[in-house]
Amino acid sequence: MSEYPNCPKCESCYVYMDGTLLVCPECAHEWVLGEVDEDESVIHDANGNRLADGDTVSVIKDLKVKGSSSVVKVGTKVKNIRLVSGDHDIDCKIDGIGAIKLKSEYVKKV
């Protein structure tokens, strides 16, 4: 569609130039032409804060535990998280439930 490269986040072809930045109208990602993110594996919480191993996070939504009748309630604090690659990018242990994997989009850094 355009002479610009596809968006590196969502692969949209509707990229346009705004000043010195390339902008994707579908996901609002902005980047400089020719610049490559050297750290693609950075994981952010629901508010955009960068997460690291050992952080404490709080759950922002009731989450059903697959294969169980348990629910992780809103406000549950999870200490000492471990970041992993994959769809569920947080490994942790929750009291009363045990080892579980969470998506970073459902937690916020405490």
CSV table of C-alpha atoms in Angstrom, one decimal:
chain,number,residue,atom,x,y,z
A,1,MET,CA,0.0,0.0,0.0
A,2,SER,CA,2.8,2.5,0.9
A,3,GLU,CA,6.5,2.8,0.3
A,4,TYR,CA,7.1,2.4,4.0
A,5,PRO,CA,7.8,-0.9,5.8
A,6,ASN,CA,5.0,-2.7,7.7
A,7,CYS,CA,4.5,-2.0,11.3
A,8,PRO,CA,6.9,-4.1,13.5
A,9,LYS,CA,4.2,-4.6,16.2
A,10,CYS,CA,1.0,-5.5,14.2
A,11,GLU,CA,2.3,-5.9,10.6
A,12,SER,CA,-0.2,-3.3,9.3
A,13,CYS,CA,0.6,-1.9,5.9
A,14,TYR,CA,-1.1,1.4,6.6
A,15,VAL,CA,2.0,3.1,7.9
A,16,TYR,CA,2.6,6.8,7.3
A,17,MET,CA,5.3,9.4,8.0
A,18,ASP,CA,4.7,12.1,10.7
A,19,GLY,CA,7.7,14.4,10.8
A,20,THR,CA,10.7,12.1,11.5
A,21,LEU,CA,8.6,9.2,12.8
A,22,LEU,CA,6.7,6.4,11.1
A,23,VAL,CA,3.3,5.9,12.7
A,24,CYS,CA,0.9,2.9,12.6
A,25,PRO,CA,-2.8,4.1,12.7
A,26,GLU,CA,-4.0,0.6,13.8
A,27,CYS,CA,-1.9,0.1,16.9
A,28,ALA,CA,-0.5,3.6,17.4
A,29,HIS,CA,3.1,2.3,17.4
A,30,GLU,CA,5.7,5.0,16.5
A,31,TRP,CA,9.3,4.4,15.4
A,32,VAL,CA,12.2,6.0,13.5
A,33,LEU,CA,12.8,4.6,9.9
A,34,GLY,CA,15.8,2.3,10.0
A,35,GLU,CA,15.8,2.0,13.8
A,36,VAL,CA,15.3,-1.6,15.1
A,37,ASP,CA,14.2,-2.3,18.7
A,38,GLU,CA,17.2,-4.1,20.2
A,39,ASP,CA,15.2,-5.3,23.1
A,40,GLU,CA,12.0,-6.8,21.7
A,41,SER,CA,11.6,-9.1,24.7
A,42,VAL,CA,10.7,-6.2,27.1
A,43,ILE,CA,7.5,-7.1,29.0
A,44,HIS,CA,5.2,-4.4,30.2
A,45,ASP,CA,2.2,-4.5,32.6
A,46,ALA,CA,-1.3,-3.2,31.9
A,47,ASN,CA,-0.2,0.4,32.6
A,48,GLY,CA,2.9,0.2,30.5
A,49,ASN,CA,5.4,-0.1,33.3
A,50,ARG,CA,8.4,-2.3,32.5
A,51,LEU,CA,8.5,-5.7,34.4
A,52,ALA,CA,11.6,-7.5,35.7
A,53,ASP,CA,12.3,-10.8,37.4
A,54,GLY,CA,11.5,-10.6,41.1
A,55,ASP,CA,8.9,-7.8,40.9
A,56,THR,CA,5.7,-7.8,42.8
A,57,VAL,CA,2.5,-7.4,40.8
A,58,SER,CA,-1.2,-7.1,41.5
A,59,VAL,CA,-4.0,-8.8,39.4
A,60,ILE,CA,-6.4,-6.2,37.9
A,61,LYS,CA,-9.1,-8.6,36.8
A,62,ASP,CA,-10.8,-11.8,38.1
A,63,LEU,CA,-9.0,-14.7,36.4
A,64,LYS,CA,-10.5,-18.2,36.1
A,65,VAL,CA,-7.9,-20.9,36.6
A,66,LYS,CA,-8.2,-23.3,33.6
A,67,GLY,CA,-9.0,-26.9,34.7
A,68,SER,CA,-10.1,-25.8,38.2
A,69,SER,CA,-13.0,-24.1,39.9
A,70,SER,CA,-10.6,-21.6,41.5
A,71,VAL,CA,-10.5,-17.9,40.7
A,72,VAL,CA,-7.6,-15.4,41.1
A,73,LYS,CA,-9.4,-12.4,42.5
A,74,VAL,CA,-8.8,-8.7,41.7
A,75,GLY,CA,-6.1,-7.2,43.9
A,76,THR,CA,-4.3,-10.5,44.6
A,77,LYS,CA,-0.6,-9.6,45.1
A,78,VAL,CA,1.9,-11.9,43.4
A,79,LYS,CA,5.5,-11.7,44.7
A,80,ASN,CA,8.7,-12.7,43.1
A,81,ILE,CA,7.5,-13.2,39.5
A,82,ARG,CA,9.6,-14.8,36.8
A,83,LEU,CA,9.4,-13.6,33.2
A,84,VAL,CA,9.3,-16.2,30.4
A,85,SER,CA,8.7,-16.1,26.7
A,86,GLY,CA,5.4,-17.2,25.2
A,87,ASP,CA,1.7,-16.2,25.3
A,88,HIS,CA,1.6,-16.3,29.2
A,89,ASP,CA,4.8,-14.4,30.0
A,90,ILE,CA,4.8,-14.5,33.8
A,91,ASP,CA,5.5,-17.6,35.9
A,92,CYS,CA,4.6,-17.3,39.6
A,93,LYS,CA,3.2,-19.0,42.7
A,94,ILE,CA,-0.1,-17.9,44.3
A,95,ASP,CA,-1.0,-18.9,47.8
A,96,GLY,CA,-3.9,-21.3,47.8
A,97,ILE,CA,-3.6,-22.0,44.1
A,98,GLY,CA,0.1,-22.9,43.4
A,99,ALA,CA,2.2,-22.5,40.4
A,100,ILE,CA,0.5,-20.6,37.6
A,101,LYS,CA,1.3,-18.6,34.4
A,102,LEU,CA,-0.2,-15.2,33.9
A,103,LYS,CA,-0.4,-12.7,31.0
A,104,SER,CA,1.2,-9.4,31.7
A,105,GLU,CA,-1.8,-7.5,30.4
A,106,TYR,CA,-3.8,-8.6,33.5
A,107,VAL,CA,-1.4,-7.4,36.1
A,108,LYS,CA,0.0,-4.1,37.3
A,109,LYS,CA,3.3,-3.4,39.0
A,110,VAL,CA,3.1,-2.7,42.8
